[in-house]
Amino acid sequence: MSCADLLTRTELAGYGVVQGGEFPEGPNGPKNEDFSMCGWNSGPNGRYRLMVALDRTERSNSWVGKKDAAEPIRGFRTSGGRRGGGESVTIATGPGTGSVQVWGTTRKPIRSVAQRVLANLLSRSEDR
């Protein structure tokens, strides 16, 4: 599964980011099934941008925040904050499965984008 599978074109358009897709390289060379990163924006000089990284390279995700703390996604350990001029959310996707990171500035709050990414990730994982 890649980060490009986590949002539909309709969802991306709703967030104001219609251009972009998956990057050909991971953090340590060519992309593989353990890491993928995607980026979308609203145009060359666009106001909105969104990045999504699906990272299974570090399967121990214990560094991600506390479960059900004052963070945005109930039932999952999450961390939030600011990153690169926008909001960010990191979600521990399950024991031994790594994390998904969502950051940027979109028409909707990053929290709601992250919730949609997580819902899509979980539904696609169940399909396998």
Coordinates of C-alpha atoms in Angstrom, one line a residue:
M1 CA 0.0 0.0 0.0
S2 CA 1.2 3.5 -0.7
C3 CA 0.3 6.9 0.6
A4 CA -1.3 7.6 -2.8
D5 CA -4.0 5.0 -2.0
L6 CA -5.1 6.8 1.2
L7 CA -7.0 9.7 -0.4
T8 CA -9.3 9.8 -3.4
R9 CA -9.2 12.6 -6.0
T10 CA -12.6 13.8 -4.7
E11 CA -11.2 14.1 -1.2
L12 CA -8.1 15.9 -2.4
A13 CA -10.2 18.4 -4.3
G14 CA -12.2 19.0 -1.2
Y15 CA -9.0 19.9 0.6
G16 CA -8.0 22.2 -2.2
V17 CA -5.0 20.2 -3.3
V18 CA -5.4 18.7 -6.8
Q19 CA -1.8 18.5 -8.2
G20 CA 0.8 16.0 -7.1
G21 CA 1.2 12.4 -6.0
E22 CA 3.7 9.9 -4.7
F23 CA 7.4 10.8 -4.6
P24 CA 9.7 8.3 -6.4
E25 CA 12.2 8.2 -3.5
G26 CA 12.0 7.2 0.1
P27 CA 14.2 8.6 2.9
N28 CA 17.0 6.2 2.2
G29 CA 16.8 5.6 -1.5
P30 CA 14.1 4.1 -3.8
K31 CA 10.6 3.8 -2.4
N32 CA 9.6 0.4 -1.1
E33 CA 6.6 -1.1 0.7
D34 CA 7.8 0.1 4.0
F35 CA 7.8 3.8 3.2
S36 CA 6.0 6.1 0.9
M37 CA 5.6 9.9 0.8
C38 CA 3.1 11.9 -1.2
G39 CA 2.6 15.6 -1.7
W40 CA -0.2 17.6 -3.3
N41 CA -0.8 21.3 -3.7
S42 CA -3.3 23.7 -5.1
G43 CA -1.0 24.9 -8.0
P44 CA 2.5 26.3 -8.7
N45 CA 2.1 29.2 -6.3
G46 CA -0.9 27.7 -4.5
R47 CA -2.1 28.5 -1.0
Y48 CA -2.7 24.9 0.0
R49 CA -0.4 22.0 0.3
L50 CA -0.7 18.5 1.9
M51 CA 1.9 15.9 2.7
V52 CA 1.2 12.3 3.7
A53 CA 3.9 9.8 4.7
L54 CA 3.2 6.1 5.4
D55 CA 6.2 4.8 7.4
R56 CA 6.6 1.2 8.4
T57 CA 10.4 1.4 8.5
E58 CA 10.4 2.0 12.2
R59 CA 7.8 -0.5 13.3
S60 CA 8.2 0.4 17.0
N61 CA 6.1 3.5 17.1
S62 CA 6.2 4.0 20.9
W63 CA 7.6 7.5 20.4
V64 CA 4.2 8.7 19.2
G65 CA 2.2 10.5 21.8
K66 CA -0.2 9.1 24.4
K67 CA -3.4 7.3 23.6
D68 CA -6.6 9.3 24.0
A69 CA -4.6 12.3 25.4
A70 CA -5.7 15.8 24.4
E71 CA -4.7 14.9 20.8
P72 CA -7.0 14.6 17.9
I73 CA -7.8 11.0 17.2
R74 CA -9.5 8.8 19.8
G75 CA -8.3 5.3 20.3
F76 CA -4.9 5.9 18.7
R77 CA -1.6 7.3 20.0
T78 CA -1.1 10.6 18.2
S79 CA 1.2 13.6 18.3
G80 CA 0.3 17.0 16.8
G81 CA 1.9 20.4 16.3
R82 CA 3.3 22.7 13.7
R83 CA 5.6 21.6 10.9
G84 CA 6.9 23.6 7.9
G85 CA 4.4 26.4 8.2
G86 CA 1.3 24.1 8.7
E87 CA -0.3 21.8 11.1
S88 CA 0.8 18.2 11.6
V89 CA -0.5 15.0 13.0
T90 CA 1.3 11.7 13.5
I91 CA -0.7 8.6 14.2
A92 CA 0.7 5.2 15.5
T93 CA -1.3 2.9 13.2
G94 CA -1.1 -0.1 15.4
P95 CA 1.3 -2.4 17.3
G96 CA 4.3 -3.1 15.1
T97 CA 2.9 -1.3 12.1
G98 CA 4.7 2.1 12.1
S99 CA 3.0 5.4 11.7
V100 CA 1.2 7.7 9.3
Q101 CA 2.1 11.4 9.2
V102 CA -0.1 14.1 7.8
W103 CA 0.9 17.8 7.5
G104 CA 0.3 21.0 5.6
T105 CA -2.3 23.7 5.1
T106 CA -5.6 22.7 3.5
R107 CA -9.2 24.0 3.2
K108 CA -10.1 21.7 6.1
P109 CA -8.3 21.3 9.5
I110 CA -5.4 18.8 9.3
R111 CA -7.1 16.9 12.1
S112 CA -10.0 16.0 9.8
V113 CA -7.7 15.2 7.0
A114 CA -5.7 12.8 9.3
Q115 CA -9.0 11.2 10.5
R116 CA -9.9 10.5 6.8
V117 CA -6.4 9.1 6.0
L118 CA -6.6 6.8 9.0
A119 CA -10.1 5.6 8.2
N120 CA -9.0 4.9 4.6
L121 CA -5.9 3.1 5.8
L122 CA -7.9 0.9 8.2
S123 CA -10.5 0.0 5.6
R124 CA -7.8 -0.9 3.0
S125 CA -6.0 -2.9 5.6
E126 CA -9.2 -4.9 6.3
D127 CA -9.6 -5.6 2.6
R128 CA -6.3 -7.4 2.5

